[in-house]
Coordinates of C-alpha atoms in Angstrom, one line a residue:
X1 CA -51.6 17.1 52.5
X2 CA -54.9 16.6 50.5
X3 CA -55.0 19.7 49.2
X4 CA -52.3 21.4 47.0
X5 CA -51.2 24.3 47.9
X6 CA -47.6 24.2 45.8
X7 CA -48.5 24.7 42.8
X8 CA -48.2 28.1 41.8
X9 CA -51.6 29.5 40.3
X10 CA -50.5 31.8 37.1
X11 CA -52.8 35.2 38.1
X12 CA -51.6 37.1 35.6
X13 CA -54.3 38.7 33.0
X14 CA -56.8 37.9 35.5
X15 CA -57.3 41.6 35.9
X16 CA -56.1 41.0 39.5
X17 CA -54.9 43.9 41.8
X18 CA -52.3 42.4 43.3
X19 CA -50.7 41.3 39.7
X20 CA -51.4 43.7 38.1
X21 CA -47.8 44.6 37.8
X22 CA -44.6 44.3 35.4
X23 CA -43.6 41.1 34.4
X24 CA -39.9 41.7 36.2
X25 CA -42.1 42.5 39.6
X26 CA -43.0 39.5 42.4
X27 CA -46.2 41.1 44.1
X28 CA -46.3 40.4 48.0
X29 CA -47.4 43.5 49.3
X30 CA -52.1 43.5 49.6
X31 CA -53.6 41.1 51.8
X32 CA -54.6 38.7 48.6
X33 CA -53.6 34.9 48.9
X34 CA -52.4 33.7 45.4
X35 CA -54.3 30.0 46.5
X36 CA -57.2 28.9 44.9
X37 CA -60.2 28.9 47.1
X38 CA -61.3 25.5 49.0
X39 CA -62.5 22.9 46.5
X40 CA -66.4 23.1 48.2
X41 CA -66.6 26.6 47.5
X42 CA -65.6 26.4 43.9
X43 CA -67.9 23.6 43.0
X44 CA -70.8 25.6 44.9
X45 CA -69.9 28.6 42.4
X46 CA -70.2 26.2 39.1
X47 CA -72.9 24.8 39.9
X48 CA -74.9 28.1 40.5
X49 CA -73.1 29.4 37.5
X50 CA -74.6 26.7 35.2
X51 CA -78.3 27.7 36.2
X52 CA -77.4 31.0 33.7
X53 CA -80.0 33.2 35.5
X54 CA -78.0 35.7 37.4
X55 CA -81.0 38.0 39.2
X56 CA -81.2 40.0 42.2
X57 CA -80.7 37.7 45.1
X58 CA -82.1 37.4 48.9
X59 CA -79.7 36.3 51.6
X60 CA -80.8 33.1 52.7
X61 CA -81.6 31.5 56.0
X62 CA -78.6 29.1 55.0
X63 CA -76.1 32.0 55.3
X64 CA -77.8 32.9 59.0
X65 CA -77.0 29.4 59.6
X66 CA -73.5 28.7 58.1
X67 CA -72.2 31.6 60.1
X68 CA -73.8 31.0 63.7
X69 CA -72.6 27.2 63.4
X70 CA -69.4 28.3 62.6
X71 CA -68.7 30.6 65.0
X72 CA -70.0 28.9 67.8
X73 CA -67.9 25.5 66.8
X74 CA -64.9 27.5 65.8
X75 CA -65.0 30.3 68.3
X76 CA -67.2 29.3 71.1
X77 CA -69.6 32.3 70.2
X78 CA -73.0 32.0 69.9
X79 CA -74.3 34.9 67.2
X80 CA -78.0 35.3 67.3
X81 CA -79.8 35.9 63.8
X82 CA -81.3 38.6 64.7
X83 CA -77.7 40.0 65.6
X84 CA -76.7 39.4 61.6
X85 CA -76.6 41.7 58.5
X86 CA -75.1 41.3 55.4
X87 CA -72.9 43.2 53.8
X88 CA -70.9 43.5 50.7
X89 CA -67.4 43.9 52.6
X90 CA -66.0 44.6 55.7
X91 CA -64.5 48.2 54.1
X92 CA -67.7 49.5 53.2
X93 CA -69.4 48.4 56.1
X94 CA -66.8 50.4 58.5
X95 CA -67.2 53.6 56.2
X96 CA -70.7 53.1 56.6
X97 CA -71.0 53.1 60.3
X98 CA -68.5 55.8 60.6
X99 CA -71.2 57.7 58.7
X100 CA -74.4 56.7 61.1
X101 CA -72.6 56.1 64.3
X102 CA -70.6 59.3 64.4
X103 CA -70.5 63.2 63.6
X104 CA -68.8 65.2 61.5
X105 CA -65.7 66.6 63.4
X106 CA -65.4 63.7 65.6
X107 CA -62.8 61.8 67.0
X108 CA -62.0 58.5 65.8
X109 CA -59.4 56.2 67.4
X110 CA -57.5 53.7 65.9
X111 CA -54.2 51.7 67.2
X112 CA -51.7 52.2 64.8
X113 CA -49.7 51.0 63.6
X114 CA -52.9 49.8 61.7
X115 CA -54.5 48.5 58.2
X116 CA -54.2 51.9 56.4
X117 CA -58.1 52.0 54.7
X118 CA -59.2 53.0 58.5
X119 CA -57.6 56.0 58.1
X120 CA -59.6 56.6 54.8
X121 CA -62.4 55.5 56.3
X122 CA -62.5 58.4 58.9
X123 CA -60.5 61.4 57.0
X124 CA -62.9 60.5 54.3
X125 CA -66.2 61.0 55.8
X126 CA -65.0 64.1 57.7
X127 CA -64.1 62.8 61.2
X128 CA -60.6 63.0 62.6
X129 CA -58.3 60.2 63.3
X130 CA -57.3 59.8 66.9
X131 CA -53.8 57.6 67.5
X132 CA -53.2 55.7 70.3
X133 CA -49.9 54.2 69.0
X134 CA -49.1 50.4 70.1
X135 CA -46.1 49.8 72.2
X136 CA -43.0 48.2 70.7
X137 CA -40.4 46.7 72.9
X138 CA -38.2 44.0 72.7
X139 CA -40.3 42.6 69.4
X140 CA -43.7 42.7 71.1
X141 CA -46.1 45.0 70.7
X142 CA -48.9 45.7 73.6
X143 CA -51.3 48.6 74.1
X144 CA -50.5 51.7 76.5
X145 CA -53.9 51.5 78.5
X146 CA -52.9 55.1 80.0
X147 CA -52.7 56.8 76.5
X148 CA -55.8 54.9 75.7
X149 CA -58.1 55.6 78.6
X150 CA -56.7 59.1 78.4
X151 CA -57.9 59.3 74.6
X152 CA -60.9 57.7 75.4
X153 CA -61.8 60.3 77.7
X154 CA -61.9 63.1 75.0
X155 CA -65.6 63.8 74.8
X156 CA -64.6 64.1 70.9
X157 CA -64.3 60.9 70.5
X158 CA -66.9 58.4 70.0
X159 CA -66.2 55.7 68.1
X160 CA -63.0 52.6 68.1
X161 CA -62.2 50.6 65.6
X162 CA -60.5 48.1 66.7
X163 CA -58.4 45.4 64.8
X164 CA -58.6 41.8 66.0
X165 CA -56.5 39.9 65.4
X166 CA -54.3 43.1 64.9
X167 CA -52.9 44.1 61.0
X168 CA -50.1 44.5 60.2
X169 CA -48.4 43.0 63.3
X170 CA -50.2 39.7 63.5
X171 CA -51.0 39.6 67.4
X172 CA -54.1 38.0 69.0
X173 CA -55.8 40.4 71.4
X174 CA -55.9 38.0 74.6
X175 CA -59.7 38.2 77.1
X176 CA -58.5 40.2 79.3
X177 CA -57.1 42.8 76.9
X178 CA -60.5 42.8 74.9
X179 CA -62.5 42.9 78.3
X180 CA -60.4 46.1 79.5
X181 CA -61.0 47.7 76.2
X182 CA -64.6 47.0 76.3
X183 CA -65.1 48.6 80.0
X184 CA -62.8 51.8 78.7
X185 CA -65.6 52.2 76.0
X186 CA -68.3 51.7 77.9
X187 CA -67.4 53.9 80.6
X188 CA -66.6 56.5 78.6
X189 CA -69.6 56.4 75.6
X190 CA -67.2 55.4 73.0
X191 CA -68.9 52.5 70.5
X192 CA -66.1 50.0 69.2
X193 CA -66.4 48.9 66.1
X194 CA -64.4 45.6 66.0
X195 CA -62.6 44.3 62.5
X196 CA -62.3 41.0 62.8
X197 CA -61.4 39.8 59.4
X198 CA -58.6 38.1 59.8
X199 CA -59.5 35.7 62.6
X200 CA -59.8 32.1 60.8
X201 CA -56.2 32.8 60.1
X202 CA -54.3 31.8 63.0
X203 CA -51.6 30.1 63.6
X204 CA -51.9 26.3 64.6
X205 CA -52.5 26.4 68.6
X206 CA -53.4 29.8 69.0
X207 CA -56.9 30.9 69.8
X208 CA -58.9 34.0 68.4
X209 CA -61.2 35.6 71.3
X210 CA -64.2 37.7 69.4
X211 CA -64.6 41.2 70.8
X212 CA -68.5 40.8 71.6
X213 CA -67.9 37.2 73.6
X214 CA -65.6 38.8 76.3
X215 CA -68.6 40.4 78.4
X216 CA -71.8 42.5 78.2
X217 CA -69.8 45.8 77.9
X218 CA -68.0 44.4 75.2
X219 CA -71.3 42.4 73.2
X220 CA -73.7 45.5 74.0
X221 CA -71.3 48.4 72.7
X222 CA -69.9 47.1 69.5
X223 CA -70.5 46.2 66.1
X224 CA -68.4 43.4 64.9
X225 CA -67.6 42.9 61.5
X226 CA -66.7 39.8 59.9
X227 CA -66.4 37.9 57.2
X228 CA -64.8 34.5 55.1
X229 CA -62.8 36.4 52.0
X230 CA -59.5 36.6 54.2
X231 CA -59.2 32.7 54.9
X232 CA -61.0 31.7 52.1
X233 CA -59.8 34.0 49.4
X234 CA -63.0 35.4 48.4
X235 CA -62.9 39.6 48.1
X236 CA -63.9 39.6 44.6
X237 CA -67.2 38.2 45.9
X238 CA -67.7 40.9 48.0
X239 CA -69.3 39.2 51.1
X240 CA -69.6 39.7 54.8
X241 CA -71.5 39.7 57.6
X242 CA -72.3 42.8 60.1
X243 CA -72.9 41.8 64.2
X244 CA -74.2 44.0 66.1
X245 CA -76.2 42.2 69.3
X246 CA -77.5 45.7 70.8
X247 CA -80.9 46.0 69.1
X248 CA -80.5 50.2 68.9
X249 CA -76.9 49.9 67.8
X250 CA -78.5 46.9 65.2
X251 CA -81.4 49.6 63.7
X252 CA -79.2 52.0 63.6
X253 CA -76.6 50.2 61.1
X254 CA -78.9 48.2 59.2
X255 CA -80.7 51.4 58.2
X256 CA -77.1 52.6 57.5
X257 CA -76.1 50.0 55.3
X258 CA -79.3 49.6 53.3
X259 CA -79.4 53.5 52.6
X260 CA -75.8 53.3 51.5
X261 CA -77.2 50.0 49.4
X262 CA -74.4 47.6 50.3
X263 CA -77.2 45.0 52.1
X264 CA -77.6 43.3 49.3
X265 CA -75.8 40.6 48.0
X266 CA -74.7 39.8 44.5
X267 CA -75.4 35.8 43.1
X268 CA -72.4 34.4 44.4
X269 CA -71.9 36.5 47.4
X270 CA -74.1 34.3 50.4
X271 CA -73.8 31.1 48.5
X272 CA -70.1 30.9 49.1
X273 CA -69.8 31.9 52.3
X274 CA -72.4 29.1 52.7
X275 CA -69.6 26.8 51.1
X276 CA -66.9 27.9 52.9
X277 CA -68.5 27.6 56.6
X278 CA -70.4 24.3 55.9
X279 CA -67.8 22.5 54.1
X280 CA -63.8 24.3 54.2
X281 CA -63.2 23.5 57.2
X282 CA -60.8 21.0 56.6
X283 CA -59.0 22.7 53.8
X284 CA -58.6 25.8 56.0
X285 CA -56.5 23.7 58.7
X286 CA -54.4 23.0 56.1
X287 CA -54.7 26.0 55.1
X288 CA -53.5 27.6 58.3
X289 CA -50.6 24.8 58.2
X290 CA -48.9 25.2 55.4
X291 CA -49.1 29.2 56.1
X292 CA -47.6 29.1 59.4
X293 CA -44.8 26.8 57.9
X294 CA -44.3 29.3 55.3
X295 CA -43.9 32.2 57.8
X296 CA -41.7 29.8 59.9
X297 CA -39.5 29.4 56.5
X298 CA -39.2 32.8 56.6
X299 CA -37.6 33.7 59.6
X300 CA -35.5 30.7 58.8
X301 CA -34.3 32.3 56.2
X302 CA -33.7 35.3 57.5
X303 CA -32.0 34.0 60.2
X304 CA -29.4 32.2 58.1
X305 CA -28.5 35.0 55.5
X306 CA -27.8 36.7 58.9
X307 CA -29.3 39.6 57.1
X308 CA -30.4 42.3 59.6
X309 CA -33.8 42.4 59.6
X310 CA -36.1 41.4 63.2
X311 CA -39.3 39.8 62.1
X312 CA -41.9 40.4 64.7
X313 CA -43.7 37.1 66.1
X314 CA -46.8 36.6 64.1
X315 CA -49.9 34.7 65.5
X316 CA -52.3 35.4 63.0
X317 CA -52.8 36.0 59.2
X318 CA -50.1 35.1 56.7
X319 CA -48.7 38.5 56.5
X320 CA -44.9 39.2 58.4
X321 CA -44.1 42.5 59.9
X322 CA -40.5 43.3 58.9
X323 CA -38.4 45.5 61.0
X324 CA -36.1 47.1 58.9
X325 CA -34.9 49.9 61.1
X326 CA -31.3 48.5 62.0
X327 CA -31.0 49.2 58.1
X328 CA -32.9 52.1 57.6
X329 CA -35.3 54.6 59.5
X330 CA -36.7 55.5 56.0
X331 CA -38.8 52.5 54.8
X332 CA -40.6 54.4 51.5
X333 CA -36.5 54.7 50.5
X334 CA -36.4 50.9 51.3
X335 CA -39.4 49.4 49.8
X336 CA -38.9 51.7 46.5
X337 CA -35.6 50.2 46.2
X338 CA -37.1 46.8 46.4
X339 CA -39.2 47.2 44.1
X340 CA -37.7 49.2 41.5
X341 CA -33.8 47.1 41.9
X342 CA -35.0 44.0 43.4
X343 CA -38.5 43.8 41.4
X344 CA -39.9 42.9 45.0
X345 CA -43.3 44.8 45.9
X346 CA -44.1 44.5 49.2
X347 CA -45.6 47.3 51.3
X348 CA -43.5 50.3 53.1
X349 CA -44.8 50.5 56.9
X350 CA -45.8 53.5 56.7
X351 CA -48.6 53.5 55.4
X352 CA -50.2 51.9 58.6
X353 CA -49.2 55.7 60.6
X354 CA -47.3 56.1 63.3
X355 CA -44.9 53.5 64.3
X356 CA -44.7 52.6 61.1
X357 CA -41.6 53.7 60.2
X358 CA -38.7 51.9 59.6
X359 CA -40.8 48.5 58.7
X360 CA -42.3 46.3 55.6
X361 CA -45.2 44.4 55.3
X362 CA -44.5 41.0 53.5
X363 CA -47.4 38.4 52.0
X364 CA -46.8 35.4 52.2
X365 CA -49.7 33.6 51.3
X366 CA -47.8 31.8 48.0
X367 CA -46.5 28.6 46.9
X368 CA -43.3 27.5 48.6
X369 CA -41.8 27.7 44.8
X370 CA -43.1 31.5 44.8
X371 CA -42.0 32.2 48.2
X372 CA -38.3 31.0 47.7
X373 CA -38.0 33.3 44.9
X374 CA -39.4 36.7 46.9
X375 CA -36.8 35.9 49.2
X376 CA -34.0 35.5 47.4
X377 CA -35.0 38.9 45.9
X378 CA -35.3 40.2 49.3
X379 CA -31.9 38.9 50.4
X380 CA -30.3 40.6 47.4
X381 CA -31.6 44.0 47.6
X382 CA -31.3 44.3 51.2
X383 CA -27.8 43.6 50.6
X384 CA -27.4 45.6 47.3
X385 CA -29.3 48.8 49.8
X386 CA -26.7 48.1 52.4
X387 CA -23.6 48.8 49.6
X388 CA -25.8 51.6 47.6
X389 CA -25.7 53.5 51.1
X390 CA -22.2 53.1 52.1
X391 CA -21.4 54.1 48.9
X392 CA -23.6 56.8 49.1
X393 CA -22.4 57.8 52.7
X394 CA -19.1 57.6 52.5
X395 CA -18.9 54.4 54.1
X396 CA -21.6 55.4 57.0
X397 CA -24.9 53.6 56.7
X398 CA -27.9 56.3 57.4

């Protein structure tokens, strides 16, 4: 590879959220790669650095351009400009048009299990989360269209926020899934608003479909938000990009996210996303390589200890969806005894609602070095919770 992704970067002190944690504790739990960003984007940010002047900045037409160009080579999408507004993240954004596109007391439906912050996102602003679980069978997940359409139908509800690909559980929505979504909504007056963060990070071969590319119900009734700080490591920059091709649906959020003043970007904010779309592309395919090897190792791994764990098949992001239930039905008991016997931190499933239950989130966006030693943490405390609860049992594993 031409790009070195094995050397472990020391984060500690950085005042970093993810390692901001005891020295006995290996943090693989938020969505934060421990890789230094592409090479081209680093460079970009010294250079503007050295200038000194650090002012209010404009978005300029170069970030208009980096992220049409890229979507339409990457993703066979062509984005409009007049279809584009900034934004200084993808959470604040969805917050924001929870605020402007719905009413207080209104349904909001999510398909959990999901990334928790939605569910801030609505209880926070005074709406009311609306579940429309997943479907988990045989290690797949899929969506139950007739609890869906049957949700949808609530005249309560109004708005879908919709997770593409999907976190925690790493699956690419296919067209035809999207398209059926998109004609549910439609029908039915129910805006979607589309997070599509993680979709630079997919697995070699595998293709990411944008929500507003399937078909006009899809493009003219959603708001897609999207952004380069997943796949290039970037969420301390706070940068992102807001796409909303209906031109009511477009006033309406740009006069959302101005009057909750998170349209403007900081100095380094456009300039890198700039960097990233113009110039990582190469380092992101290896990138996406040596991620989808590490996931690989880890069901490897897994496999061999024999320990009893199913990991779910992952085509997107570097984060594995653990199904821990053949040990335990209580994953906060699980992942606290990771942490606190094991000194691994990785995230108890539920926290992403119902269906949760019973799994773990693990990162594993690290060096191979780094990786090796979460799971030989893992592989000990799974089997040091097996003997603590046949001890604890009597011999008769809850």
């Amino acid at each position: 590879m031409k790009y070195d992704f094995d050397t472990p970067v020391n984060r500690r002190d950085t005042d970093s959220s993810k390692w901001s944690v005891p020295e006995s504790e290996l943090p693989m739990w938020v969505a934060d790669m421990d890789f230094k960003t592409a090479p081209q984007v680093i460079e970009t940010l010294e250079k503007r650095a050295s200038h000194g002047v650090f002012g209010y900045t404009e978005v300029p037409e170069s970030w208009y351009d980096a992220y049409a160009l890229w979507w339409k080579e990457r993703h066979s999408f062509e984005i409009s400009r007049e279809w584009m507004i900034f934004a200084t993240g993808i959470v604040p954004a969805i917050s924001s048009a929870v605020r402007k596109l719905t009413t207080v007391g209104e349904k909001v439906l999510i398909q959990s299990p999901v990334y928790n912050i939605f569910y801030n996102s609505i209880v926070n602003n005074g709406r009311n989360v609306l579940e429309s679980p997943l479907v988990y069978d045989r290690g797949e997940y899929s969506i139950d269209f007739q609890d869906l359409e049957e949700k949808l139908k609530d005249p309560q509800t109004t708005m879908m926020i919709l997770c593409n690909p999907h976190n925690p559980v790493g699956k690419i929505w296919d067209r035809d899934t999207l398209g059926r979504i998109g004609t549910l909504c439609r029908e039915n007056h129910v805006v979607v608003l589309s997070d599509e963060i993680h979709c630079d990070l997919i697995d070699p071969g595998k293709e990411y479909v944008p929500f507003a590319s399937v078909s006009e119900d899809c493009r003219m009734n959603s708001v897609t938000c999207i952004s380069p700080t997943k796949a290039f490591n970037l969420a301390g920059l706070q940068t992102a990009a807001v796409v909303v091709p209906h031109e009511g649906l477009r006033n309406r959020m740009n006069r959302s996210l101005n009057t909750d003043e998170i349209a403007e970007p900081n100095v380094f904010a456009a300039i890198a996303a700039v960097a990233a779309f113009t110039r990582g592309g190469e380092w992101l395919e290896e990138l996406r390589e040596y991620l989808f090897q590490n996931k690989s190792y880890v069901r490897a791994f897994v496999a061999e200890k024999g320990l009893p764990v199913r990991i779910v098949p992952s085509e997107a992001t570097y984060l594995l969806w653990l199904d821990c239930r053949d040990i335990t039905g209580d994953s906060q008991k699980l992942y606290r005894f990771l942490r606190e016997k094991a000194g691994l931190y990785l995230t108890d499933g539920a926290h992403y609602g119902s269906g949760g239950e019973g799994f773990l989130r693990m990162n594993t966006a690290c060096s191979r070095r780094v990786l090796e030693e979460g799971l030989a943490r893992f592989e000990k405390g799974i089997k040091d919770y097996l003997q603590s609860e046949k001890i604890t049992n009597g011999g008769v594993l809850n």
